[in-house]
Backbone as numpy.savetxt, mean C-alpha at the origin, in Angstrom:
# Nx Ny Nz CAx CAy CAz Cx Cy Cz
-4.77 -4.06 -0.90 -3.64 -3.65 -0.10 -2.76 -4.86 0.18
-1.50 -4.63 0.58 -0.63 -5.73 0.96 0.35 -5.23 2.02
0.95 -6.16 2.73 1.98 -5.83 3.71 3.24 -6.61 3.38
4.38 -6.15 3.91 5.66 -6.79 3.61 6.53 -6.82 4.85
7.13 -7.99 5.11 8.14 -8.13 6.14 9.42 -8.66 5.52
10.56 -8.18 6.01 11.86 -8.67 5.56 12.80 -8.68 6.75
13.70 -9.67 6.81 14.65 -9.81 7.92 13.92 -9.94 9.26
12.70 -10.47 9.22 11.92 -10.59 10.45 11.37 -9.28 10.97
11.37 -8.23 10.15 10.90 -6.90 10.56 9.77 -6.42 9.64
8.90 -5.58 10.20 7.87 -4.94 9.39 8.50 -3.92 8.45
8.06 -3.90 7.20 8.51 -2.90 6.24 7.30 -2.08 5.76
6.39 -2.71 5.05 5.14 -2.07 4.63 4.03 -2.60 5.51
3.27 -1.71 6.12 2.33 -2.13 7.17 0.92 -1.61 6.90
-0.04 -2.27 7.53 -1.38 -1.72 7.69 -1.29 -0.79 8.90
-1.56 0.51 8.73 -1.33 1.46 9.84 -2.16 1.22 11.09
-3.22 0.39 11.03 -3.98 0.09 12.24 -5.30 0.82 12.32
-5.84 0.94 13.55 -7.18 1.50 13.76 -7.16 2.78 14.58
-6.45 2.79 15.69 -6.23 3.93 16.59 -7.45 4.29 17.43
-8.60 4.56 16.82 -9.73 5.11 17.58 -11.05 4.57 17.04
-12.07 4.57 17.91 -13.42 4.20 17.50 -14.42 5.34 17.69
-14.35 6.06 18.81 -15.39 7.03 19.15 -14.89 8.46 19.35
-13.69 8.63 19.89 -13.29 9.93 20.46 -12.85 10.96 19.43
-12.20 10.51 18.36 -11.61 11.43 17.41 -12.08 11.09 15.99
-13.20 11.65 15.56 -13.80 11.29 14.26 -12.83 11.44 13.08
-12.01 12.49 13.11 -11.10 12.71 12.00 -10.09 11.57 11.87
-9.56 11.12 13.01 -8.61 10.03 12.99 -9.30 8.70 12.66
-10.51 8.54 13.16 -11.27 7.33 12.84 -11.47 7.23 11.32
-11.86 8.32 10.68 -12.08 8.31 9.23 -10.79 8.03 8.48
-9.69 8.64 8.97 -8.42 8.44 8.27 -7.98 6.98 8.31
-7.92 6.38 9.50 -7.40 5.03 9.60 -8.29 4.00 8.91
-9.57 4.34 8.67 -10.46 3.44 7.92 -10.33 3.65 6.42
-9.76 4.76 6.00 -9.82 5.17 4.60 -8.92 4.32 3.71
-9.22 4.37 2.41 -8.38 3.71 1.42 -6.97 4.29 1.45
-6.86 5.61 1.65 -5.56 6.28 1.65 -4.65 5.80 2.77
-5.20 5.19 3.81 -4.40 4.68 4.93 -3.99 3.23 4.72
-3.95 2.79 3.46 -3.55 1.43 3.13 -2.60 1.43 1.94
-1.89 0.33 1.76 -0.91 0.21 0.69 -1.61 -0.18 -0.61
-2.29 0.78 -1.21 -3.08 0.51 -2.39 -3.15 1.75 -3.26
-4.09 1.79 -4.19 -4.26 2.91 -5.11 -5.53 3.68 -4.74
-5.41 5.00 -4.72 -6.55 5.88 -4.48 -6.86 6.60 -5.79
-8.12 6.57 -6.20 -8.54 7.22 -7.44 -9.40 8.44 -7.11
-9.02 9.58 -7.64 -9.77 10.84 -7.47 -10.03 11.16 -6.00
-9.09 10.79 -5.12 -9.18 11.07 -3.67 -10.39 10.43 -3.01
-10.95 9.39 -3.62 -12.14 8.74 -3.09 -11.79 7.43 -2.38
-12.69 7.00 -1.49 -12.53 5.71 -0.84 -13.11 4.60 -1.71
-12.54 3.41 -1.59 -13.07 2.26 -2.33 -14.48 1.90 -1.87
-14.73 2.03 -0.57 -16.04 1.74 0.00 -16.57 2.98 0.70
-17.88 3.04 0.84 -18.55 4.24 1.36 -18.73 4.15 2.87
-18.18 5.13 3.58 -18.35 5.20 5.04 -19.56 6.07 5.36
-20.52 5.51 6.11 -21.73 6.25 6.49 -21.73 6.66 7.95
-20.80 6.14 8.71 -20.69 6.45 10.14 -19.47 5.77 10.70
-19.22 5.92 12.01 -18.01 5.35 12.61 -17.87 3.84 12.41
-19.01 3.14 12.29 -18.96 1.69 12.11 -19.77 1.22 10.91
-20.52 2.10 10.28 -21.45 1.71 9.23 -20.84 1.89 7.85
-20.99 0.86 7.03 -20.58 0.94 5.62 -21.82 1.04 4.75
-21.74 1.83 3.69 -22.80 1.89 2.70 -22.43 0.97 1.54
-22.14 1.55 0.40 -21.70 0.77 -0.76 -20.33 0.17 -0.45
-20.20 -1.14 -0.63 -18.94 -1.82 -0.36 -18.31 -2.31 -1.66
-17.02 -2.09 -1.78 -16.29 -2.61 -2.94 -16.30 -4.13 -2.91
-16.47 -4.72 -4.08 -16.42 -6.17 -4.22 -15.11 -6.55 -4.89
-14.38 -7.45 -4.25 -13.06 -7.85 -4.75 -13.12 -9.26 -5.33
-12.27 -9.50 -6.32 -12.21 -10.82 -6.97 -10.76 -11.20 -7.18
-10.45 -12.45 -6.90 -9.12 -12.99 -7.21 -9.18 -13.55 -8.63
-8.37 -13.00 -9.53 -8.37 -13.42 -10.92 -7.33 -14.49 -11.20
-6.27 -14.51 -10.40 -5.19 -15.47 -10.63 -4.44 -15.70 -9.33
-4.18 -16.97 -9.00 -3.41 -17.34 -7.81 -2.44 -18.44 -8.22
-1.16 -18.08 -8.36 -0.16 -19.02 -8.85 1.03 -19.08 -7.89
0.90 -19.76 -6.75 2.05 -19.89 -5.84 3.09 -20.82 -6.43
4.34 -20.59 -6.07 5.42 -21.47 -6.50 6.36 -21.71 -5.32
7.35 -22.56 -5.53 8.26 -22.92 -4.43 9.03 -21.71 -3.92
9.33 -20.76 -4.82 10.16 -19.62 -4.43 9.47 -18.28 -4.65
8.16 -18.27 -4.61 7.44 -17.01 -4.80 6.06 -17.25 -5.37
5.74 -16.55 -6.45 4.44 -16.74 -7.06 3.83 -15.45 -7.55
2.59 -15.55 -7.99 1.90 -14.42 -8.62 0.44 -14.45 -8.20
-0.09 -13.27 -7.88 -1.50 -13.14 -7.56 -2.04 -11.90 -8.26
-3.26 -12.02 -8.81 -3.91 -10.91 -9.50 -5.31 -10.75 -8.91
-5.67 -9.52 -8.58 -7.01 -9.25 -8.05 -7.51 -7.92 -8.56
-8.82 -7.73 -8.51 -9.39 -6.45 -8.89 -10.63 -6.18 -8.04
-11.06 -4.92 -7.99 -12.27 -4.58 -7.24 -13.07 -3.55 -8.02
-14.33 -3.41 -7.64 -15.24 -2.51 -8.36 -15.57 -1.26 -7.56
-14.74 -0.94 -6.57 -15.05 0.18 -5.68 -15.14 1.52 -6.37
-14.49 1.66 -7.55 -14.51 2.94 -8.26 -15.40 2.92 -9.50
-16.18 1.87 -9.67 -17.12 1.85 -10.79 -18.31 2.76 -10.56
-18.42 3.31 -9.33 -19.50 4.25 -9.03 -19.17 5.66 -9.50
-17.93 5.91 -9.93 -17.56 7.23 -10.41 -18.29 7.54 -11.72
-18.38 8.83 -12.06 -19.05 9.24 -13.29 -18.45 8.51 -14.48
-17.14 8.42 -14.51 -16.45 7.55 -15.47 -15.97 6.34 -14.69
-16.64 5.19 -14.81 -16.29 4.03 -13.98 -14.83 3.60 -14.15
-14.21 3.23 -13.02 -12.81 2.81 -13.01 -12.71 1.44 -12.34
-11.91 0.56 -12.92 -11.58 -0.72 -12.30 -10.10 -0.71 -11.94
-9.79 -1.05 -10.70 -8.39 -1.17 -10.28 -8.03 -2.65 -10.22
-7.03 -3.03 -11.01 -6.54 -4.41 -11.02 -5.08 -4.39 -10.58
-4.74 -5.24 -9.62 -3.37 -5.28 -9.10 -2.77 -6.66 -9.27
-1.53 -6.68 -9.75 -0.75 -7.91 -9.88 0.48 -7.80 -8.98
0.71 -8.82 -8.16 1.89 -8.87 -7.30 2.66 -10.14 -7.62
3.94 -9.99 -7.96 4.80 -11.12 -8.29 6.01 -11.14 -7.36
6.21 -12.26 -6.70 7.33 -12.43 -5.78 8.33 -13.41 -6.38
9.58 -12.97 -6.56 10.65 -13.82 -7.06 11.67 -14.00 -5.95
11.65 -15.13 -5.29 12.52 -15.38 -4.15 14.00 -15.34 -4.48
14.45 -16.10 -5.51 15.88 -16.10 -5.84 16.42 -14.71 -6.18
15.61 -13.88 -6.85 16.05 -12.53 -7.19 15.73 -11.52 -6.09
15.02 -11.97 -5.05 14.69 -11.14 -3.89 13.92 -9.87 -4.31
12.98 -10.05 -5.23 12.23 -8.91 -5.75 10.73 -9.13 -5.63
10.03 -8.03 -5.47 8.57 -8.01 -5.46 8.14 -6.92 -6.45
7.36 -7.30 -7.46 6.90 -6.35 -8.47 5.40 -6.15 -8.29
5.00 -4.89 -8.16 3.59 -4.55 -7.97 3.14 -3.75 -9.18
2.20 -4.31 -9.93 1.68 -3.64 -11.13 0.22 -3.28 -10.89
-0.10 -2.00 -11.06 -1.47 -1.52 -10.91 -2.01 -1.10 -12.27
-3.05 -1.78 -12.72 -3.73 -1.42 -13.96 -4.99 -0.63 -13.61
-5.09 0.57 -14.14 -6.25 1.42 -13.93 -7.03 1.43 -15.25
-8.21 0.84 -15.25 -9.00 0.70 -16.47 -10.09 1.76 -16.47
-9.96 2.72 -17.39 -10.88 3.86 -17.42 -10.90 4.43 -18.83
-11.77 5.41 -19.06 -11.85 6.09 -20.35 -11.39 7.55 -20.25
-11.75 8.18 -19.16 -11.46 9.60 -19.01 -10.24 9.81 -18.12
-9.96 11.06 -17.79 -8.80 11.43 -16.99 -9.12 11.30 -15.50
-8.19 10.72 -14.77 -8.38 10.54 -13.33 -7.08 10.84 -12.60
-7.22 11.29 -11.34 -6.07 11.49 -10.48 -5.79 10.19 -9.72
-4.55 9.76 -9.79 -4.16 8.48 -9.20 -3.11 8.72 -8.12
-3.24 8.02 -7.01 -2.23 8.05 -5.95 -1.90 6.62 -5.56
-0.62 6.26 -5.63 -0.14 4.95 -5.18 0.53 5.17 -3.83
0.06 4.46 -2.81 0.46 4.76 -1.43 1.19 3.57 -0.80
2.32 3.87 -0.13 3.08 2.87 0.62 3.31 3.39 2.04
2.84 2.65 3.04 3.00 3.02 4.45 4.11 2.17 5.07
5.14 2.84 5.57 6.29 2.16 6.16 6.14 2.03 7.67
6.74 1.00 8.20 6.74 0.81 9.65 7.47 1.96 10.33
7.10 2.22 11.57 7.61 3.40 12.27 9.10 3.35 12.54
9.72 2.19 12.54 11.16 2.09 12.81 12.00 2.19 11.53
11.38 2.23 10.38 12.12 2.30 9.13 12.74 3.68 8.93
13.96 3.70 8.42 14.64 4.95 8.07 14.73 5.04 6.56
14.31 6.16 6.00 14.16 6.29 4.55 15.20 7.26 4.00
15.86 6.86 2.92 16.82 7.71 2.22 16.46 7.75 0.74
16.41 8.94 0.17 16.16 9.08 -1.27 17.46 8.81 -2.02
17.42 7.88 -2.99 18.63 7.50 -3.72 18.56 7.90 -5.20
17.46 8.44 -5.64 17.28 8.84 -7.03 15.84 9.23 -7.25
15.50 9.60 -8.47 14.11 9.97 -8.75 13.22 8.74 -8.54
12.29 8.88 -7.62 11.32 7.82 -7.29 11.97 6.56 -6.72
13.22 6.68 -6.25 13.91 5.53 -5.67 14.27 5.83 -4.22
14.02 4.82 -3.36 14.22 5.02 -1.93 14.84 3.78 -1.31
15.76 4.01 -0.35 16.35 2.93 0.42 15.73 2.93 1.80
15.21 1.79 2.22 14.56 1.65 3.52 15.46 0.82 4.42
15.98 1.42 5.47 16.83 0.73 6.43 15.94 0.17 7.52
15.92 -1.17 7.64 15.05 -1.81 8.65 15.85 -2.44 9.77
17.15 -2.16 9.82 17.98 -2.70 10.89 18.92 -3.77 10.37
18.47 -5.02 10.28 19.36 -6.08 9.80 19.70 -5.98 8.32
18.97 -5.18 7.57 19.21 -5.05 6.14 18.43 -3.89 5.56
18.49 -3.76 4.24 17.80 -2.67 3.56 16.86 -3.20 2.49
15.85 -2.39 2.19 14.89 -2.68 1.13 14.86 -1.47 0.21
14.90 -1.71 -1.10 14.83 -0.62 -2.06 13.46 -0.61 -2.73
12.85 0.56 -2.81 11.57 0.73 -3.46 11.72 1.73 -4.60
11.25 1.36 -5.78 11.26 2.27 -6.92 9.84 2.39 -7.46
9.28 3.59 -7.40 7.94 3.83 -7.90 7.99 4.16 -9.39
6.88 3.94 -10.07 6.78 4.16 -11.51 7.21 5.57 -11.88
7.92 5.69 -13.00 8.46 6.98 -13.42 7.37 8.00 -13.78
6.14 7.53 -14.01 5.04 8.45 -14.35 4.51 9.19 -13.12
4.97 8.79 -11.94 4.45 9.36 -10.70 5.38 10.43 -10.14
4.78 11.41 -9.46 5.52 12.40 -8.68 5.40 12.00 -7.22
6.52 11.72 -6.57 6.48 11.12 -5.24 6.75 12.16 -4.15
5.96 12.09 -3.10 6.15 12.90 -1.89 6.29 11.99 -0.69
7.04 12.43 0.31 7.17 11.72 1.57 6.47 12.50 2.66
5.69 11.80 3.47 5.00 12.42 4.59 5.40 11.67 5.86
5.70 12.43 6.92 6.05 11.82 8.20 5.33 12.58 9.30
4.41 11.90 9.98 3.65 12.53 11.06 2.91 13.77 10.60
2.36 13.76 9.41 1.66 14.93 8.86 0.19 14.92 9.29
-0.29 16.09 9.70 -1.70 16.23 10.06 -2.50 16.99 9.00
-1.81 17.58 8.03 -2.49 18.27 6.94 -1.63 18.17 5.69
-1.85 17.14 4.85 -2.88 16.11 4.98 -2.48 15.03 5.98
-3.44 14.22 6.40 -3.17 13.13 7.32 -2.47 12.01 6.57
-1.19 11.83 6.87 -0.40 10.74 6.32 0.83 10.58 7.20
1.36 9.38 7.24 2.59 9.16 8.00 2.35 8.82 9.46
1.41 7.89 9.71 1.11 7.47 11.08 0.89 5.96 11.14
1.29 5.36 12.26 1.04 3.95 12.53 0.49 3.83 13.93
-0.58 3.05 14.08 -1.17 2.81 15.40 -1.03 1.33 15.74
-0.36 1.05 16.86 -0.18 -0.33 17.31 -1.14 -0.70 18.44
-2.00 0.24 18.83 -2.94 -0.04 19.90 -3.94 1.09 20.03
-4.96 0.87 20.84 -6.03 1.85 21.00 -5.49 3.16 21.58
-5.76 4.26 20.87 -5.32 5.61 21.24 -3.80 5.71 21.35
-3.09 4.86 20.61 -1.65 4.95 20.50 -1.28 5.12 19.04
-0.47 6.12 18.74 0.00 6.30 17.37 1.41 6.87 17.39
2.18 6.53 16.35 3.54 7.03 16.20 3.73 7.54 14.79
4.57 8.57 14.65 4.90 9.07 13.32 5.69 8.01 12.56
5.35 7.85 11.32 6.07 6.94 10.42 6.24 7.66 9.09
6.64 6.94 8.06 6.82 7.55 6.75 5.84 6.94 5.76
5.16 7.78 5.00 4.29 7.34 3.92 4.82 7.88 2.60
4.99 6.99 1.62 5.38 7.38 0.27 4.11 7.48 -0.57
3.91 8.61 -1.22 2.71 8.81 -2.05 3.16 9.22 -3.45
2.87 8.37 -4.43 3.17 8.68 -5.82 1.91 9.13 -6.53
1.92 10.34 -7.06 0.71 10.89 -7.68 0.90 11.07 -9.19
-0.21 10.93 -9.91 -0.22 11.18 -11.34 -1.64 11.40 -11.81
-1.79 11.98 -12.98 -3.11 12.19 -13.59 -3.02 11.70 -15.02
-3.80 10.68 -15.34 -3.72 10.07 -16.67 -5.12 9.89 -17.24
-5.17 9.78 -18.56 -6.44 9.57 -19.26 -6.47 8.17 -19.85
-7.60 7.48 -19.67 -7.74 6.13 -20.22 -7.00 5.09 -19.40
-6.82 3.92 -20.00 -6.16 2.82 -19.32 -4.68 3.14 -19.08
-4.19 2.83 -17.89 -2.78 3.03 -17.58 -2.28 1.86 -16.74
-0.97 1.63 -16.78 -0.33 0.63 -15.95 0.82 1.29 -15.20
0.88 1.09 -13.91 1.93 1.65 -13.06 2.66 0.51 -12.39
3.98 0.48 -12.52 4.77 -0.62 -11.98 5.72 -0.10 -10.91
5.65 -0.68 -9.73 6.56 -0.36 -8.63 7.37 -1.61 -8.30
8.66 -1.43 -8.08 9.56 -2.57 -7.84 10.19 -2.46 -6.44
10.21 -3.59 -5.76 10.78 -3.66 -4.42 11.86 -4.74 -4.42
13.04 -4.39 -3.94 14.12 -5.36 -3.86 14.61 -5.48 -2.43
14.71 -6.72 -1.97 15.20 -7.00 -0.62 16.70 -7.21 -0.68
17.47 -6.40 0.04 18.92 -6.55 0.05 19.36 -7.73 0.89
20.66 -7.93 0.95 21.22 -9.01 1.77 21.26 -8.58 3.23
21.18 -9.58 4.12 21.31 -9.28 5.55 22.72 -8.81 5.86
22.83 -7.85 6.77 24.15 -7.33 7.14 25.01 -8.37 7.84
24.38 -9.37 8.43 25.13 -10.43 9.11 25.76 -11.39 8.13
25.35 -11.31 6.85 25.89 -12.20 5.84 25.26 -13.57 5.86
24.13 -13.73 6.58 23.50 -15.03 6.65 22.86 -15.37 5.30
22.59 -16.64 5.11 21.96 -17.11 3.89 20.60 -16.46 3.72
20.22 -16.21 2.50 18.96 -15.54 2.23 17.75 -16.31 2.75
17.93 -17.62 3.05 16.81 -18.38 3.61 16.41 -17.86 4.98
17.30 -17.13 5.64 16.98 -16.57 6.94 16.15 -15.30 6.84
16.00 -14.78 5.62 15.20 -13.58 5.41 13.73 -13.95 5.33
12.94 -13.33 6.17 11.51 -13.62 6.18 10.80 -12.57 5.36
10.02 -13.03 4.36 9.25 -12.13 3.54 7.82 -12.64 3.54
6.92 -11.88 4.15 5.54 -12.28 4.22 4.70 -11.31 3.43
3.87 -11.84 2.55 3.07 -10.99 1.69 1.61 -11.38 1.84
0.74 -10.37 2.07 -0.68 -10.63 2.13 -1.38 -9.57 1.31
-2.32 -9.95 0.45 -3.01 -8.98 -0.39 -4.50 -9.04 -0.20
-5.13 -7.90 0.01 -6.58 -7.81 0.08 -6.98 -6.56 -0.66
-7.69 -6.69 -1.77 -8.15 -5.52 -2.52 -9.63 -5.36 -2.30
-10.05 -4.11 -2.11 -11.45 -3.84 -1.88 -11.73 -3.57 -0.41
-12.99 -3.34 -0.05 -13.35 -2.98 1.32 -13.44 -4.19 2.21
-13.15 -3.99 3.50 -13.30 -5.04 4.48 -13.56 -4.42 5.83
-14.19 -5.16 6.72 -14.49 -4.68 8.06 -13.43 -5.23 9.01
-12.99 -4.45 9.96 -12.00 -4.91 10.92 -10.88 -3.91 11.04
-9.82 -4.26 11.79 -8.71 -3.32 12.00 -8.11 -2.88 10.66
-8.03 -1.58 10.47 -7.45 -1.06 9.25 -8.30 -1.32 8.02
-9.63 -1.08 8.12 -10.50 -1.34 6.99 -10.16 -0.46 5.80
-10.40 -0.96 4.58 -10.25 -0.14 3.37 -11.58 0.55 3.10
């Protein structure tokens, strides 16, 4: 999973934790893989939840490439959370940040032999306003500027906002506090190895300030982890 900030504002977020004991359904959702900015295969979690706090089989993640540069960089990671499926699947993600071009490219390689259902999920901050600008293209208004997201053309994209069936489109900033937000879900079903590319472009600030004033923070964690917003 990864998060993104631009113009000093949250854009793509970890939705949080919300609950520990009182609402099992919400506890399961906020811990799930689907509640993170990552890929879900066959509607399964990367790691196995055995109880409100207990993990069974845990996905193991590996960093394959880390190439920071003065104006961006590239990171590649993969995890084995889906190798437990009848047809084992490896999810490999590459994230490339190009500062001068103000772009972030996210490539998801799904390594498999048989047919699988794939969902690429992006959780937006609760203050973001979303406008559809074309097929699989969206403009995200974050206040001081806009961010454009284009999902791979092989995906069918749906928007969810404050949905309880299915559970999508929520952000929790504190215990037993949640707000409706927007979740973009791109779905597809493919056989064998596939690559899905999503592109994110950061627009100029409305104030006309130099792009150096734009803050873009990127953090990537693939696989299961314990703590707020576990995968």
